[in-house]
Amino acid sequence: MTPPIEYGTVIRLSPLVRRITQNNPGLYPGPGTNTHLIGTDDLVILDPGEDRDDGHLDRIVAAVGAARVAAVIPSHGHPDHWPLATKLAARVEAPIGFFGNHPGFRTDLSLGDGDLVTAGRLTLAAVHTPGHLGDHLSFLLEDEGALFPGDVVMGWSSSIIAPPEGDLGDYLRSLDRLEAIPNLTVGYPAHGPAVTQPYHRIRELRAHRAMRTRQVLEALDAGPSTIAAMVATIYRDIDPALHPGAALSVRAHLLHLERDRVVRHSGGGPGWESAVWERIG
Ligand SMILES: [Zn+2]
């Protein structure tokens, strides 16, 4: 049994992993941002969360206690993950690690694919997993077969892929890369409870995208179409308030199919509203 999400409590997930969930639920953070503290006397802290006046910072600092913090690392540059990084890093006197640079904070420790972050005897391996966002890093804690997949592999939802920052082809390749890591026993995502069957979940997420791709192609089999018309068909059973997000997802699938020369578009407009898509393959 994996512990449910609780706000403001330090939840022990394993001998080396603790989780504090920020009370910031919403469309993107879903049930809230999970801040993970990894290690015992020496720690790495993933995803500090949002900078709001809710005690999250104090709770993280209290959970750190007398431990040394080797790095504070936002998994990617979305605003539910990084804004607390600067204040937290100052409080626990640690560098901020990140993939490349971000305009919102200073990166002390530039991390790339395959880089190792060490804290005492603890080692985390960075895996570059773009798709949700180009700067997204996942982390592997080999000692526990634990994967920290950020927003790429979550149990409660698929990832939002919003072009141009999001890229479905990159996302699918990132799933392949994570699936190829041997001996994973658990995933600790940045939102929602632990993923207890990581390989199974990765395959489900891939199958979900394949289903959406089929639906987009079926919609186009009826003739050339705009994204809005495709969304109205494919998502007719969901709340129209979610249709703008669905339109981004359909766009991500279309751009991926266009790169593979299966579809093409004419026209456009800033939000692709007037683009007409058709099947060519
Ligand atoms: Zn995100």
mmCIF file of C-alpha atoms and ligand atoms in Angstrom:
data_model
loop_
_atom_site.group_PDB
_atom_site.id
_atom_site.type_symbol
_atom_site.label_atom_id
_atom_site.label_comp_id
_atom_site.label_asym_id
_atom_site.label_seq_id
_atom_site.Cartn_x
_atom_site.Cartn_y
_atom_site.Cartn_z
ATOM 1 C CA MET A 1 0.000 0.000 0.000
ATOM 2 C CA THR A 2 1.351 3.337 -0.963
ATOM 3 C CA PRO A 3 0.453 6.287 1.299
ATOM 4 C CA PRO A 4 -2.194 8.691 -0.046
ATOM 5 C CA ILE A 5 -1.446 12.357 -0.641
ATOM 6 C CA GLU A 6 -1.653 14.460 2.521
ATOM 7 C CA TYR A 7 -0.874 18.158 2.651
ATOM 8 C CA GLY A 8 1.723 19.504 5.010
ATOM 9 C CA THR A 9 2.810 16.186 6.517
ATOM 10 C CA VAL A 10 6.160 14.512 6.110
ATOM 11 C CA ILE A 11 5.372 11.094 4.659
ATOM 12 C CA ARG A 12 8.042 8.418 4.739
ATOM 13 C CA LEU A 13 7.942 6.434 1.491
ATOM 14 C CA SER A 14 11.069 4.298 1.931
ATOM 15 C CA PRO A 15 14.254 4.208 4.022
ATOM 16 C CA LEU A 16 15.723 6.974 1.865
ATOM 17 C CA VAL A 17 12.707 8.895 0.596
ATOM 18 C CA ARG A 18 10.309 11.325 2.282
ATOM 19 C CA ARG A 19 7.582 13.373 0.642
ATOM 20 C CA ILE A 20 5.952 16.662 1.610
ATOM 21 C CA THR A 21 3.050 17.675 -0.618
ATOM 22 C CA GLN A 22 2.332 21.358 -1.071
ATOM 23 C CA ASN A 23 -1.299 22.423 -0.769
ATOM 24 C CA ASN A 24 -1.475 23.865 -4.293
ATOM 25 C CA PRO A 25 -3.956 21.684 -6.145
ATOM 26 C CA GLY A 26 -4.998 22.848 -9.590
ATOM 27 C CA LEU A 27 -5.239 21.941 -13.247
ATOM 28 C CA TYR A 28 -1.474 21.507 -13.678
ATOM 29 C CA PRO A 29 -0.285 20.436 -10.213
ATOM 30 C CA GLY A 30 -3.296 18.135 -9.893
ATOM 31 C CA PRO A 31 -3.281 17.007 -6.266
ATOM 32 C CA GLY A 32 -0.369 19.366 -5.424
ATOM 33 C CA THR A 33 3.391 19.437 -5.880
ATOM 34 C CA ASN A 34 5.351 16.665 -4.188
ATOM 35 C CA THR A 35 8.629 17.815 -2.687
ATOM 36 C CA HIS A 36 10.882 14.779 -2.213
ATOM 37 C CA LEU A 37 13.691 14.627 0.335
ATOM 38 C CA ILE A 38 16.107 11.875 -0.606
ATOM 39 C CA GLY A 39 18.789 10.563 1.751
ATOM 40 C CA THR A 40 19.403 10.560 5.504
ATOM 41 C CA ASP A 41 22.337 12.634 6.805
ATOM 42 C CA ASP A 42 22.972 14.029 3.343
ATOM 43 C CA LEU A 43 20.018 15.000 1.212
ATOM 44 C CA VAL A 44 18.930 15.948 -2.248
ATOM 45 C CA ILE A 45 15.638 17.840 -2.446
ATOM 46 C CA LEU A 46 13.581 17.536 -5.624
ATOM 47 C CA ASP A 47 10.852 19.994 -6.661
ATOM 48 C CA PRO A 48 10.733 22.694 -3.971
ATOM 49 C CA GLY A 49 7.328 23.871 -5.252
ATOM 50 C CA GLU A 50 5.562 27.207 -5.411
ATOM 51 C CA ASP A 51 6.605 30.270 -3.456
ATOM 52 C CA ARG A 52 3.425 31.014 -1.536
ATOM 53 C CA ASP A 53 2.792 31.872 2.065
ATOM 54 C CA ASP A 54 1.603 28.434 3.176
ATOM 55 C CA GLY A 55 4.355 27.115 5.437
ATOM 56 C CA HIS A 56 5.720 24.707 2.831
ATOM 57 C CA LEU A 57 9.200 26.228 3.047
ATOM 58 C CA ASP A 58 9.291 25.956 6.859
ATOM 59 C CA ARG A 59 8.088 22.364 6.734
ATOM 60 C CA ILE A 60 10.822 21.397 4.291
ATOM 61 C CA VAL A 61 13.487 23.126 6.405
ATOM 62 C CA ALA A 62 12.166 21.404 9.553
ATOM 63 C CA ALA A 63 12.283 18.025 7.803
ATOM 64 C CA VAL A 64 15.878 18.665 6.750
ATOM 65 C CA GLY A 65 16.818 19.221 10.404
ATOM 66 C CA ALA A 66 20.549 18.809 10.931
ATOM 67 C CA ALA A 67 21.133 17.026 7.618
ATOM 68 C CA ARG A 68 23.344 18.517 4.921
ATOM 69 C CA VAL A 69 21.661 19.344 1.628
ATOM 70 C CA ALA A 70 23.787 18.639 -1.426
ATOM 71 C CA ALA A 71 21.363 20.135 -3.925
ATOM 72 C CA VAL A 72 17.886 21.572 -4.414
ATOM 73 C CA ILE A 73 16.644 20.511 -7.848
ATOM 74 C CA PRO A 74 13.464 21.495 -9.685
ATOM 75 C CA SER A 75 12.665 18.661 -12.123
ATOM 76 C CA HIS A 76 11.672 21.163 -14.808
ATOM 77 C CA GLY A 77 10.859 24.792 -15.403
ATOM 78 C CA HIS A 78 7.096 24.864 -14.814
ATOM 79 C CA PRO A 79 5.880 27.332 -12.167
ATOM 80 C CA ASP A 80 4.517 24.690 -9.794
ATOM 81 C CA HIS A 81 8.035 23.224 -9.380
ATOM 82 C CA TRP A 82 10.784 25.844 -9.098
ATOM 83 C CA PRO A 83 9.711 29.198 -7.521
ATOM 84 C CA LEU A 84 10.593 28.170 -3.964
ATOM 85 C CA ALA A 85 14.073 26.995 -5.032
ATOM 86 C CA THR A 86 15.960 30.224 -4.305
ATOM 87 C CA LYS A 87 14.552 30.697 -0.785
ATOM 88 C CA LEU A 88 14.940 27.025 0.094
ATOM 89 C CA ALA A 89 18.508 26.878 -1.208
ATOM 90 C CA ALA A 90 19.367 29.933 0.901
ATOM 91 C CA ARG A 91 17.791 28.451 4.038
ATOM 92 C CA VAL A 92 19.541 25.083 3.754
ATOM 93 C CA GLU A 93 22.728 26.513 2.203
ATOM 94 C CA ALA A 94 22.663 24.332 -0.883
ATOM 95 C CA PRO A 95 23.264 24.874 -4.574
ATOM 96 C CA ILE A 96 20.394 24.757 -7.054
ATOM 97 C CA GLY A 97 20.693 22.086 -9.719
ATOM 98 C CA PHE A 98 18.811 22.267 -13.004
ATOM 99 C CA PHE A 99 18.959 21.258 -16.641
ATOM 100 C CA GLY A 100 20.544 24.212 -18.421
ATOM 101 C CA ASN A 101 19.326 27.577 -17.233
ATOM 102 C CA HIS A 102 16.014 29.116 -16.261
ATOM 103 C CA PRO A 103 15.192 32.833 -16.244
ATOM 104 C CA GLY A 104 13.504 32.544 -12.831
ATOM 105 C CA PHE A 105 16.469 31.479 -10.711
ATOM 106 C CA ARG A 106 20.229 31.037 -10.649
ATOM 107 C CA THR A 107 21.493 27.567 -11.539
ATOM 108 C CA ASP A 108 24.604 26.640 -9.547
ATOM 109 C CA LEU A 109 24.824 23.076 -10.751
ATOM 110 C CA SER A 110 24.104 22.584 -14.433
ATOM 111 C CA LEU A 111 22.847 19.036 -14.940
ATOM 112 C CA GLY A 112 22.567 16.976 -18.105
ATOM 113 C CA ASP A 113 21.668 13.461 -19.115
ATOM 114 C CA GLY A 114 23.652 10.844 -17.214
ATOM 115 C CA ASP A 115 25.062 13.262 -14.651
ATOM 116 C CA LEU A 116 25.343 11.927 -11.113
ATOM 117 C CA VAL A 117 24.288 13.967 -8.099
ATOM 118 C CA THR A 118 25.950 12.716 -4.933
ATOM 119 C CA ALA A 119 25.025 13.449 -1.336
ATOM 120 C CA GLY A 120 27.211 11.529 1.108
ATOM 121 C CA ARG A 121 26.897 7.889 0.047
ATOM 122 C CA LEU A 122 23.761 8.593 -1.953
ATOM 123 C CA THR A 123 23.852 8.812 -5.728
ATOM 124 C CA LEU A 124 21.085 10.012 -8.025
ATOM 125 C CA ALA A 125 21.443 9.699 -11.788
ATOM 126 C CA ALA A 126 19.849 12.346 -13.991
ATOM 127 C CA VAL A 127 17.922 11.215 -17.055
ATOM 128 C CA HIS A 128 16.963 13.896 -19.548
ATOM 129 C CA THR A 129 13.287 13.305 -20.312
ATOM 130 C CA PRO A 130 11.950 16.090 -22.559
ATOM 131 C CA GLY A 131 8.436 16.088 -23.992
ATOM 132 C CA HIS A 132 6.330 17.604 -21.221
ATOM 133 C CA LEU A 133 8.960 20.344 -21.240
ATOM 134 C CA GLY A 134 12.375 20.400 -22.937
ATOM 135 C CA ASP A 135 14.302 20.950 -19.696
ATOM 136 C CA HIS A 136 12.720 18.042 -17.822
ATOM 137 C CA LEU A 137 15.001 15.773 -15.789
ATOM 138 C CA SER A 138 14.008 12.513 -14.137
ATOM 139 C CA PHE A 139 16.198 10.947 -11.462
ATOM 140 C CA LEU A 140 17.099 7.372 -10.656
ATOM 141 C CA LEU A 141 17.896 6.221 -7.121
ATOM 142 C CA GLU A 142 19.450 2.915 -8.061
ATOM 143 C CA ASP A 143 19.884 1.749 -4.446
ATOM 144 C CA GLU A 144 16.111 1.485 -4.097
ATOM 145 C CA GLY A 145 15.117 0.852 -7.714
ATOM 146 C CA ALA A 146 13.252 4.132 -7.397
ATOM 147 C CA LEU A 147 12.542 6.494 -10.250
ATOM 148 C CA PHE A 148 11.635 10.162 -9.757
ATOM 149 C CA PRO A 149 9.905 10.818 -13.060
ATOM 150 C CA GLY A 150 8.725 14.374 -12.317
ATOM 151 C CA ASP A 151 5.686 15.038 -14.504
ATOM 152 C CA VAL A 152 6.454 12.336 -17.101
ATOM 153 C CA VAL A 153 5.046 9.215 -15.409
ATOM 154 C CA MET A 154 2.213 9.931 -13.005
ATOM 155 C CA GLY A 155 -0.448 7.569 -11.784
ATOM 156 C CA TRP A 156 -3.467 9.884 -11.653
ATOM 157 C CA SER A 157 -3.143 11.505 -15.073
ATOM 158 C CA SER A 158 -1.212 11.516 -18.303
ATOM 159 C CA SER A 159 1.221 14.409 -18.820
ATOM 160 C CA ILE A 160 0.176 17.638 -20.449
ATOM 161 C CA ILE A 161 1.971 18.002 -23.772
ATOM 162 C CA ALA A 162 1.417 21.596 -24.883
ATOM 163 C CA PRO A 163 3.302 22.637 -28.044
ATOM 164 C CA PRO A 164 5.562 24.362 -28.767
ATOM 165 C CA GLU A 165 7.220 23.724 -25.372
ATOM 166 C CA GLY A 166 5.786 20.232 -25.244
ATOM 167 C CA ASP A 167 6.657 17.687 -27.914
ATOM 168 C CA LEU A 168 4.942 14.340 -28.278
ATOM 169 C CA GLY A 169 7.821 12.701 -30.155
ATOM 170 C CA ASP A 170 10.229 13.703 -27.381
ATOM 171 C CA TYR A 171 7.754 12.503 -24.768
ATOM 172 C CA LEU A 172 7.392 9.063 -26.359
ATOM 173 C CA ARG A 173 11.174 8.741 -26.597
ATOM 174 C CA SER A 174 11.422 9.705 -22.916
ATOM 175 C CA LEU A 175 8.974 6.928 -22.025
ATOM 176 C CA ASP A 176 11.153 4.500 -23.988
ATOM 177 C CA ARG A 177 14.234 5.640 -22.120
ATOM 178 C CA LEU A 178 12.609 5.248 -18.713
ATOM 179 C CA GLU A 179 11.219 1.840 -19.631
ATOM 180 C CA ALA A 180 14.727 0.716 -20.593
ATOM 181 C CA ILE A 181 16.067 1.367 -17.070
ATOM 182 C CA PRO A 182 16.387 -2.055 -15.400
ATOM 183 C CA ASN A 183 15.069 -3.099 -11.988
ATOM 184 C CA LEU A 184 12.663 -0.270 -11.264
ATOM 185 C CA THR A 185 10.338 -1.089 -8.402
ATOM 186 C CA VAL A 186 8.573 2.217 -7.828
ATOM 187 C CA GLY A 187 8.064 5.704 -9.230
ATOM 188 C CA TYR A 188 7.739 8.817 -7.067
ATOM 189 C CA PRO A 189 6.192 11.434 -9.364
ATOM 190 C CA ALA A 190 6.064 15.175 -8.725
ATOM 191 C CA HIS A 191 2.276 15.002 -8.429
ATOM 192 C CA GLY A 192 0.072 12.293 -6.973
ATOM 193 C CA PRO A 193 0.835 9.091 -5.083
ATOM 194 C CA ALA A 194 3.682 6.687 -5.829
ATOM 195 C CA VAL A 195 3.477 4.563 -8.959
ATOM 196 C CA THR A 196 3.797 0.990 -7.742
ATOM 197 C CA GLN A 197 4.127 -0.678 -11.156
ATOM 198 C CA PRO A 198 6.305 1.731 -13.118
ATOM 199 C CA TYR A 199 6.805 -0.417 -16.244
ATOM 200 C CA HIS A 200 3.107 -1.181 -16.463
ATOM 201 C CA ARG A 201 2.257 2.505 -16.077
ATOM 202 C CA ILE A 202 4.767 3.527 -18.770
ATOM 203 C CA ARG A 203 3.124 1.069 -21.172
ATOM 204 C CA GLU A 204 -0.323 2.392 -20.270
ATOM 205 C CA LEU A 205 0.788 5.959 -20.961
ATOM 206 C CA ARG A 206 2.203 4.928 -24.342
ATOM 207 C CA ALA A 207 -1.027 3.074 -25.187
ATOM 208 C CA HIS A 208 -3.041 6.160 -24.208
ATOM 209 C CA ARG A 209 -1.111 8.292 -26.705
ATOM 210 C CA ALA A 210 -1.508 5.628 -29.391
ATOM 211 C CA MET A 211 -5.270 5.665 -28.791
ATOM 212 C CA ARG A 212 -5.385 9.463 -29.142
ATOM 213 C CA THR A 213 -3.348 9.242 -32.340
ATOM 214 C CA ARG A 214 -5.887 6.739 -33.736
ATOM 215 C CA GLN A 215 -8.757 9.036 -32.744
ATOM 216 C CA VAL A 216 -7.144 12.003 -34.501
ATOM 217 C CA LEU A 217 -6.616 9.952 -37.651
ATOM 218 C CA GLU A 218 -10.180 8.626 -37.531
ATOM 219 C CA ALA A 219 -11.485 12.183 -37.192
ATOM 220 C CA LEU A 220 -9.488 13.142 -40.302
ATOM 221 C CA ASP A 221 -10.757 10.113 -42.235
ATOM 222 C CA ALA A 222 -14.077 11.955 -42.371
ATOM 223 C CA GLY A 223 -12.348 14.796 -44.241
ATOM 224 C CA PRO A 224 -10.116 17.816 -43.556
ATOM 225 C CA SER A 225 -10.807 19.408 -40.203
ATOM 226 C CA THR A 226 -9.836 22.127 -37.743
ATOM 227 C CA ILE A 227 -8.532 21.272 -34.276
ATOM 228 C CA ALA A 228 -11.703 22.670 -32.670
ATOM 229 C CA ALA A 229 -13.886 20.328 -34.720
ATOM 230 C CA MET A 230 -11.693 17.332 -33.874
ATOM 231 C CA VAL A 231 -11.801 18.177 -30.161
ATOM 232 C CA ALA A 232 -15.590 18.468 -30.274
ATOM 233 C CA THR A 233 -15.739 14.929 -31.700
ATOM 234 C CA ILE A 234 -12.990 13.177 -29.754
ATOM 235 C CA TYR A 235 -13.768 14.794 -26.395
ATOM 236 C CA ARG A 236 -17.558 15.030 -26.727
ATOM 237 C CA ASP A 237 -18.027 13.237 -23.394
ATOM 238 C CA ILE A 238 -15.815 15.517 -21.294
ATOM 239 C CA ASP A 239 -16.492 18.898 -19.680
ATOM 240 C CA PRO A 240 -16.106 21.653 -22.331
ATOM 241 C CA ALA A 241 -14.058 23.610 -19.762
ATOM 242 C CA LEU A 242 -11.289 21.083 -20.432
ATOM 243 C CA HIS A 243 -11.457 21.498 -24.221
ATOM 244 C CA PRO A 244 -8.687 24.151 -24.427
ATOM 245 C CA GLY A 245 -6.283 21.657 -22.832
ATOM 246 C CA ALA A 246 -7.588 18.947 -25.129
ATOM 247 C CA ALA A 247 -6.931 21.222 -28.123
ATOM 248 C CA LEU A 248 -3.277 21.484 -27.076
ATOM 249 C CA SER A 249 -3.055 17.722 -26.831
ATOM 250 C CA VAL A 250 -4.654 17.232 -30.267
ATOM 251 C CA ARG A 251 -2.239 19.801 -31.667
ATOM 252 C CA ALA A 252 0.687 17.871 -30.162
ATOM 253 C CA HIS A 253 -0.523 14.704 -31.872
ATOM 254 C CA LEU A 254 -1.036 16.479 -35.205
ATOM 255 C CA LEU A 255 2.429 18.037 -35.162
ATOM 256 C CA HIS A 256 3.911 14.639 -34.401
ATOM 257 C CA LEU A 257 1.956 13.069 -37.282
ATOM 258 C CA GLU A 258 2.971 15.913 -39.576
ATOM 259 C CA ARG A 259 6.616 15.267 -38.849
ATOM 260 C CA ASP A 260 6.009 11.650 -39.824
ATOM 261 C CA ARG A 261 4.277 12.885 -43.021
ATOM 262 C CA VAL A 262 0.964 11.304 -42.137
ATOM 263 C CA VAL A 263 -0.956 14.600 -42.015
ATOM 264 C CA ARG A 264 -0.409 18.165 -43.223
ATOM 265 C CA HIS A 265 -2.007 21.497 -42.543
ATOM 266 C CA SER A 266 -2.789 24.707 -44.404
ATOM 267 C CA GLY A 267 -3.554 28.082 -42.841
ATOM 268 C CA GLY A 268 -2.804 28.687 -39.195
ATOM 269 C CA GLY A 269 -3.134 31.751 -37.026
ATOM 270 C CA PRO A 270 -1.303 32.258 -33.746
ATOM 271 C CA GLY A 271 -3.238 29.539 -31.922
ATOM 272 C CA TRP A 272 -3.616 27.371 -35.020
ATOM 273 C CA GLU A 273 -7.375 28.152 -34.862
ATOM 274 C CA SER A 274 -7.838 28.434 -38.596
ATOM 275 C CA ALA A 275 -5.444 25.674 -39.616
ATOM 276 C CA VAL A 276 -7.145 22.943 -41.619
ATOM 277 C CA TRP A 277 -5.605 19.500 -41.227
ATOM 278 C CA GLU A 278 -5.827 16.610 -43.643
ATOM 279 C CA ARG A 279 -4.530 13.099 -43.920
ATOM 280 C CA ILE A 280 -1.891 12.361 -46.528
ATOM 281 C CA GLY A 281 -0.534 9.017 -45.386
HETATM 282 ZN ZN ZN B 1 5.127 20.465 -15.406
#
